[in-house]
Coordinates of C-alpha atoms in Angstrom, one line a residue:
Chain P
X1 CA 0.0 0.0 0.0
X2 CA 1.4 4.0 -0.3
X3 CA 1.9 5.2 3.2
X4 CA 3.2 8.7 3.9
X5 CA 4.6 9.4 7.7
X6 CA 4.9 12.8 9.3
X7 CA 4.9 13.4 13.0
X8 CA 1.4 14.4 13.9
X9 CA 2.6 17.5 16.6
X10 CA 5.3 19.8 17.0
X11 CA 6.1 22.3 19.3
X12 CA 8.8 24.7 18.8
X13 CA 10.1 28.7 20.1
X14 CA 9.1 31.8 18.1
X15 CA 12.4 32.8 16.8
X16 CA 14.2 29.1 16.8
X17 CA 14.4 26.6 13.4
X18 CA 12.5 24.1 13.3
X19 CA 12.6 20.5 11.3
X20 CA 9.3 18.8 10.3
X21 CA 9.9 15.1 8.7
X22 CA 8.4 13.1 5.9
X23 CA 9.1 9.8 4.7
X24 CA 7.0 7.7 2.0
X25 CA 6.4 4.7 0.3
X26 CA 4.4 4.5 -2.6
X27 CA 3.6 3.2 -6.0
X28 CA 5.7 5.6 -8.2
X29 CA 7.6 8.8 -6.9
X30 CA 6.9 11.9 -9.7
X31 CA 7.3 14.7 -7.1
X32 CA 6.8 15.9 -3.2
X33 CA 4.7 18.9 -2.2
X34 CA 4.9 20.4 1.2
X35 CA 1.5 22.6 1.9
X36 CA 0.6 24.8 4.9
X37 CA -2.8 24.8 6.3
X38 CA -3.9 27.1 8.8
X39 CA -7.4 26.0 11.1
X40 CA -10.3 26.0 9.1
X41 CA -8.6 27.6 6.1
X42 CA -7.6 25.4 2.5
X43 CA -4.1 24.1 2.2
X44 CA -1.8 26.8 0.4
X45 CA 1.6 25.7 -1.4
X46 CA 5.1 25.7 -0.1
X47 CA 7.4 23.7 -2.0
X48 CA 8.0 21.1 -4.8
X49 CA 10.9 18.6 -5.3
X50 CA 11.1 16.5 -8.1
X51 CA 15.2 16.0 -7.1
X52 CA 17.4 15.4 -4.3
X53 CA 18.7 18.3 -2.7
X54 CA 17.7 21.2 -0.8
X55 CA 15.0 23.6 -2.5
X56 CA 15.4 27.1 -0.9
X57 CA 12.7 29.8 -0.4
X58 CA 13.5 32.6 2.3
X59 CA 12.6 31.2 5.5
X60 CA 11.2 27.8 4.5
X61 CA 13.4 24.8 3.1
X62 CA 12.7 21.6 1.9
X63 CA 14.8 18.5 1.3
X64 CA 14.3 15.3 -0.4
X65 CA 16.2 12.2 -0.6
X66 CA 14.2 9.8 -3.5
X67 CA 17.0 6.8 -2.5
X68 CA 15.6 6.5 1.4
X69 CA 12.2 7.6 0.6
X70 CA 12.5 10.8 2.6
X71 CA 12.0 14.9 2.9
X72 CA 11.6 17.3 5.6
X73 CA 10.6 20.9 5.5
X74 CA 13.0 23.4 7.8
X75 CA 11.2 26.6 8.9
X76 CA 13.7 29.3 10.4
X77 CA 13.3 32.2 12.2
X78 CA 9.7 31.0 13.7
X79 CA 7.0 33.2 14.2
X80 CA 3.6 33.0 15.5
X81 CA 1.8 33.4 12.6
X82 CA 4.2 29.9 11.2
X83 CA 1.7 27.7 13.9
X84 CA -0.3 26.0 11.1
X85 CA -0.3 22.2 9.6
X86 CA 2.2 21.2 7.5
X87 CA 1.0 18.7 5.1
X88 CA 3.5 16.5 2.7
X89 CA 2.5 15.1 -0.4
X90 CA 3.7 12.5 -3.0
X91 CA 3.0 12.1 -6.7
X92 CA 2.7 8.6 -7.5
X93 CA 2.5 7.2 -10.5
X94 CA -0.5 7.5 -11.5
X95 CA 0.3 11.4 -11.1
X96 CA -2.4 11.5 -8.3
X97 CA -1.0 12.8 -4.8
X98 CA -0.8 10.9 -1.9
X99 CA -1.1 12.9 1.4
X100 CA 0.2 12.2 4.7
X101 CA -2.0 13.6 7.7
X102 CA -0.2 16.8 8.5
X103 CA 2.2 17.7 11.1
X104 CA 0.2 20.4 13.5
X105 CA 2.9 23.1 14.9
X106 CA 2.9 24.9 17.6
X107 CA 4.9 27.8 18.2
X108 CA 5.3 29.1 21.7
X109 CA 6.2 33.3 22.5
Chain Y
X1 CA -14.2 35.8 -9.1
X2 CA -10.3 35.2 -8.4
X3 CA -9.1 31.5 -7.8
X4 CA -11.7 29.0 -6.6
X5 CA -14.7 29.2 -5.0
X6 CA -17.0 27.1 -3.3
X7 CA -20.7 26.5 -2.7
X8 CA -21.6 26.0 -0.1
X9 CA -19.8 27.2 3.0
X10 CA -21.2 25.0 5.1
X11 CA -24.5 22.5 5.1
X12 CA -26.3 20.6 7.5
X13 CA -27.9 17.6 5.6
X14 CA -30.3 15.1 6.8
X15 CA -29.3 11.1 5.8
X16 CA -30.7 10.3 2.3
X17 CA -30.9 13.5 0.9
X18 CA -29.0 14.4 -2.4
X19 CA -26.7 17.0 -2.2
X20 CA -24.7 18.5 -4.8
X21 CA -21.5 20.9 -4.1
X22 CA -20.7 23.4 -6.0
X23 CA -16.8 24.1 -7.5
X24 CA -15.8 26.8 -9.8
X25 CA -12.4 28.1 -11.0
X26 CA -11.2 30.9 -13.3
X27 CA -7.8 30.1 -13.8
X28 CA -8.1 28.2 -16.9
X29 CA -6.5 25.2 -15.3
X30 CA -7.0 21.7 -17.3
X31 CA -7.4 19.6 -14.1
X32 CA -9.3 19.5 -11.0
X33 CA -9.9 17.9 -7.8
X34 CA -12.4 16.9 -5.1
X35 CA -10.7 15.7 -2.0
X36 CA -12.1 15.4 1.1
X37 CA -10.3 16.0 4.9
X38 CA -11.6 14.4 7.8
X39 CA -9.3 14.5 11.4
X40 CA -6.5 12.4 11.9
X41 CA -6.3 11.9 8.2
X42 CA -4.9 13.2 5.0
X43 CA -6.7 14.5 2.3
X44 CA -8.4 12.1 0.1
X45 CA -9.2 12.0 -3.1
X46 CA -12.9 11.4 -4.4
X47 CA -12.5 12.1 -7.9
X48 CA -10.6 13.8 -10.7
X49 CA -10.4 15.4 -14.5
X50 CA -7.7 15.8 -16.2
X51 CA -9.5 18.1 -19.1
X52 CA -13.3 18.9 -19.5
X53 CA -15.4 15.9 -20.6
X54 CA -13.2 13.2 -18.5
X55 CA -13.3 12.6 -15.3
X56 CA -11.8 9.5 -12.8
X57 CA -12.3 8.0 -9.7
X58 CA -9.9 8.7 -6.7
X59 CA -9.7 7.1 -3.2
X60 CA -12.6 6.7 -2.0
X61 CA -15.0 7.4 -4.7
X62 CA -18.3 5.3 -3.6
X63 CA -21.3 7.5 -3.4
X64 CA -19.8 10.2 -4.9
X65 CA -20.3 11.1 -8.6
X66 CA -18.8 14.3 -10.8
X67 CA -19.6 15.6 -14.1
X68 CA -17.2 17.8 -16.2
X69 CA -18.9 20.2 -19.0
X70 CA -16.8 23.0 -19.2
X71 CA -13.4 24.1 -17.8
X72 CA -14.5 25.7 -14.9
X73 CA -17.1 24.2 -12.9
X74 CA -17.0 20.5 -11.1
X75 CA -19.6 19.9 -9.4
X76 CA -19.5 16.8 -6.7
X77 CA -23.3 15.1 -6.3
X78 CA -23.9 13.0 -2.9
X79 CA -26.7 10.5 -4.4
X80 CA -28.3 9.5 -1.1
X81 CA -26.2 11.1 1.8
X82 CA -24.9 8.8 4.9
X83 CA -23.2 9.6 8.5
X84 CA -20.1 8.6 7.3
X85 CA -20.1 11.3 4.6
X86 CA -19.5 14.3 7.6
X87 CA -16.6 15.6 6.4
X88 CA -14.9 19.2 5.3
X89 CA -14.7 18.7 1.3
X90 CA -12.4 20.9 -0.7
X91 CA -11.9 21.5 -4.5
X92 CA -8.9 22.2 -6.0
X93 CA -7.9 22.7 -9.4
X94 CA -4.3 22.2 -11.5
X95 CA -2.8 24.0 -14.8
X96 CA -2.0 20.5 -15.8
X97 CA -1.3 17.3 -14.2
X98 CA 2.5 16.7 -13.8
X99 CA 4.9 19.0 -12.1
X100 CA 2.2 22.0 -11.2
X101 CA 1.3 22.9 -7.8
X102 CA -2.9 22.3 -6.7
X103 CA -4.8 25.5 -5.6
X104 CA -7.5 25.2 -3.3
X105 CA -10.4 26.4 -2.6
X106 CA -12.0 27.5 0.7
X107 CA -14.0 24.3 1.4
X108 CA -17.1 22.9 2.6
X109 CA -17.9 21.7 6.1
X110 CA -20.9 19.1 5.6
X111 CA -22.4 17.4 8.3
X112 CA -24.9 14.3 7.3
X113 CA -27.2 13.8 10.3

């Protein structure tokens, strides 16, 4: 079966880094997709990685390794507004996405 | 109308009614979505179209049905509505279907009592 894994909570400082994981198995690998989701709103994009390596975009990162089936997404310089869920995403092969359940953050003053 | 939009908000349905949601994009974008989020769970897809006139099933398509006539509108149809059907439902909606990003729309909180 396809099975994406993030942590389901996180608690971390306003002003401190953070590192939310992701690892996957599924039928097919064309792409992963962090989203953000704030309560009661509609997921909104982050990032897209389609290679390994690190993907840059100011405060947010995201990494992917295809070989052990893994990505995380680093979010620096926390602030408040950052406590959302962060949901990961895999395009399998039939070029449908796969969701994991989201990783709720908290971030603390 | 900018993006996506959803009808309705929110709905409180009795069981074995029909109930049809409403989607609608201006984007132009080939493909589109219905997912649908419950807690503890990811989002899961119901059904899909790649283009106007096609359309798959997803997931968990069983007593769900779509239609695609045009671009922009994808409506999802709950035949005979169940308890198990309470859910937050969003559309979203894709330039194409490999490599692009899904935009969402705002959602609708059903409840089937």
């Amino acid at each position: 079966g396809q099975n994406i894994d993030q942590p389901t909570e996180m608690t971390a400082t306003e002003g401190a880094i953070v590192q939310i994981n992701c690892t996957y198995q599924t039928s097919g690998f064309n792409g992963l997709f962090w989203y953000q989701q704030h309560a009661g709103e509609a997921p909104t994009f982050l990032s897209y990685n389609v290679l390994d390596g690190l993907e840059e975009k100011g405060r947010f990162s995201s990494f992917l390794s295809r070989s052990k089936g893994y990505s995380y997404l680093l979010l620096k310089e926390l602030q408040m507004k950052d406590s959302a869920s962060y949901l990961c995403a895999v395009r399998d092969s039939n070029y449908q996405l796969i969701w994991g359940a989201g990783t709720k953050l908290i971030i603390k003053p | 109308i900018a993006g996506i939009t959803q009808a309705p908000t929110s709905q409180i349905l009795a069981a074995g009614r029909r109930m049809t949601l409403r989607c609608t994009q201006d984007m132009r974008h080939n493909a589109m979505y219905w997912y649908r989020q419950d807690l503890g769970l990811g989002l899961r897809l119901i059904h899909y179209s790649n283009t106007a006139g096609t359309t798959g099933k997803g997931e968990v398509p069983d007593g769900y049905s779509v239609s695609r006539a045009n671009t922009d509108d994808f409506p999802l149809t709950l035949a005979s509505a169940v308890p198990s059907q309470t859910s937050v439902y969003f559309c979203a909606s894709s330039p194409g279907t490999s490599g692009n990003e899904q935009f969402f729309g705002p959602g609708t909180r059903l409840t089937v009592l």
